[in-house]
C-alpha cells in the first residue's frame, strides 16, 4: 500500500482509521518520495502537509500512551503498597 491509496483507508461508517505503525510507515514513504523525486511545488506541498498531519497524530497518540502508562504504573504502586500494609493478604470485606 502506498501513497494516496494508503492514506484513504476507509472502514465502516466512513471513518479513516490507521494504526500508529501504519502512520509511521506512511511518513517514511512520504519522506522517501520527497527525497527521491523532483516534484512540482504543489505536489511537494501536499505531501508535506500530509506528513505533518501524520506526525501530529503520532505525537498525540504517544502523549496519550505515556499518560496511560503513567496512570497504570501509579495504580500498580498503590496496589502493591496496599498489599504490603495488609501483610500481603487481600481483604475482601
Short mmCIF file of C-alpha atoms in Angstrom, two decimals:
data_model
loop_
_atom_site.label_atom_id
_atom_site.label_comp_id
_atom_site.label_asym_id
_atom_site.label_seq_id
_atom_site.Cartn_x
_atom_site.Cartn_y
_atom_site.Cartn_z
CA UNK A 1 0.00 0.00 0.00
CA UNK A 2 1.45 3.32 -0.98
CA UNK A 3 0.58 6.95 -1.49
CA UNK A 4 -2.97 8.21 -1.64
CA UNK A 5 -4.47 4.71 -1.55
CA UNK A 6 -2.76 4.09 1.76
CA UNK A 7 -3.98 7.39 3.22
CA UNK A 8 -7.54 6.74 2.11
CA UNK A 9 -8.05 3.63 4.21
CA UNK A 10 -11.78 3.84 4.88
CA UNK A 11 -13.65 1.49 7.20
CA UNK A 12 -17.34 1.13 8.03
CA UNK A 13 -19.09 4.37 8.81
CA UNK A 14 -16.74 6.38 6.59
CA UNK A 15 -14.15 6.79 9.36
CA UNK A 16 -10.48 6.77 8.40
CA UNK A 17 -8.50 4.59 10.78
CA UNK A 18 -4.78 3.96 10.62
CA UNK A 19 -2.70 2.26 13.26
CA UNK A 20 0.31 4.05 14.71
CA UNK A 21 2.70 1.75 12.83
CA UNK A 22 0.84 2.41 9.58
CA UNK A 23 1.12 6.15 10.11
CA UNK A 24 4.86 5.83 10.73
CA UNK A 25 5.23 3.74 7.58
CA UNK A 26 3.33 6.33 5.57
CA UNK A 27 5.57 9.10 6.93
CA UNK A 28 8.61 7.12 5.77
CA UNK A 29 7.04 6.69 2.31
CA UNK A 30 6.35 10.43 2.08
CA UNK A 31 9.90 11.36 3.14
CA UNK A 32 11.46 8.89 0.71
CA UNK A 33 9.30 10.17 -2.14
CA UNK A 34 10.15 13.80 -1.40
CA UNK A 35 13.87 12.98 -1.25
CA UNK A 36 13.93 10.93 -4.46
CA UNK A 37 11.54 12.71 -6.78
CA UNK A 38 11.65 16.17 -8.28
CA UNK A 39 8.03 17.00 -7.55
CA UNK A 40 6.07 20.03 -8.65
CA UNK A 41 5.72 22.51 -5.81
CA UNK A 42 2.01 21.78 -5.38
CA UNK A 43 2.62 18.02 -5.03
CA UNK A 44 5.55 18.52 -2.67
CA UNK A 45 3.49 20.87 -0.52
CA UNK A 46 0.56 18.42 -0.42
CA UNK A 47 2.88 15.58 0.63
CA UNK A 48 4.50 17.81 3.24
CA UNK A 49 1.09 18.71 4.67
CA UNK A 50 0.11 15.02 4.83
CA UNK A 51 3.37 14.22 6.58
CA UNK A 52 2.94 16.99 9.14
CA UNK A 53 -0.63 15.87 9.86
CA UNK A 54 0.52 12.28 10.38
CA UNK A 55 3.37 13.38 12.63
CA UNK A 56 0.97 15.42 14.77
CA UNK A 57 -1.36 12.41 15.07
CA UNK A 58 1.56 10.20 16.10
CA UNK A 59 2.78 12.74 18.66
CA UNK A 60 -0.72 12.97 20.12
CA UNK A 61 -1.00 9.19 20.32
CA UNK A 62 2.40 8.91 22.02
CA UNK A 63 1.45 11.59 24.55
CA UNK A 64 -1.77 9.75 25.36
CA UNK A 65 0.05 6.42 25.59
CA UNK A 66 2.60 7.92 28.00
CA UNK A 67 -0.22 9.23 30.21
CA UNK A 68 -1.89 5.81 30.23
CA UNK A 69 1.36 4.06 31.15
CA UNK A 70 1.99 6.57 33.93
CA UNK A 71 -1.53 6.11 35.28
CA UNK A 72 -1.26 2.32 35.18
CA UNK A 73 2.15 2.44 36.86
CA UNK A 74 0.80 4.63 39.65
CA UNK A 75 -2.17 2.29 40.14
CA UNK A 76 0.20 -0.68 40.35
CA UNK A 77 2.27 1.06 43.04
CA UNK A 78 -0.91 1.73 45.06
CA UNK A 79 -1.96 -1.93 44.82
CA UNK A 80 1.50 -3.14 45.86
CA UNK A 81 1.65 -0.67 48.77
CA UNK A 82 -1.85 -1.60 49.99
CA UNK A 83 -0.95 -5.26 49.76
CA UNK A 84 2.15 -4.72 51.90
CA UNK A 85 0.18 -2.78 54.51
CA UNK A 86 -2.26 -5.68 54.84
CA UNK A 87 0.58 -8.14 55.44
CA UNK A 88 0.43 -9.36 51.86
CA UNK A 89 -3.13 -10.65 52.26
CA UNK A 90 -6.13 -9.48 50.30
CA UNK A 91 -9.09 -8.37 52.41
CA UNK A 92 -12.44 -8.57 50.64
CA UNK A 93 -14.58 -7.03 53.39
#
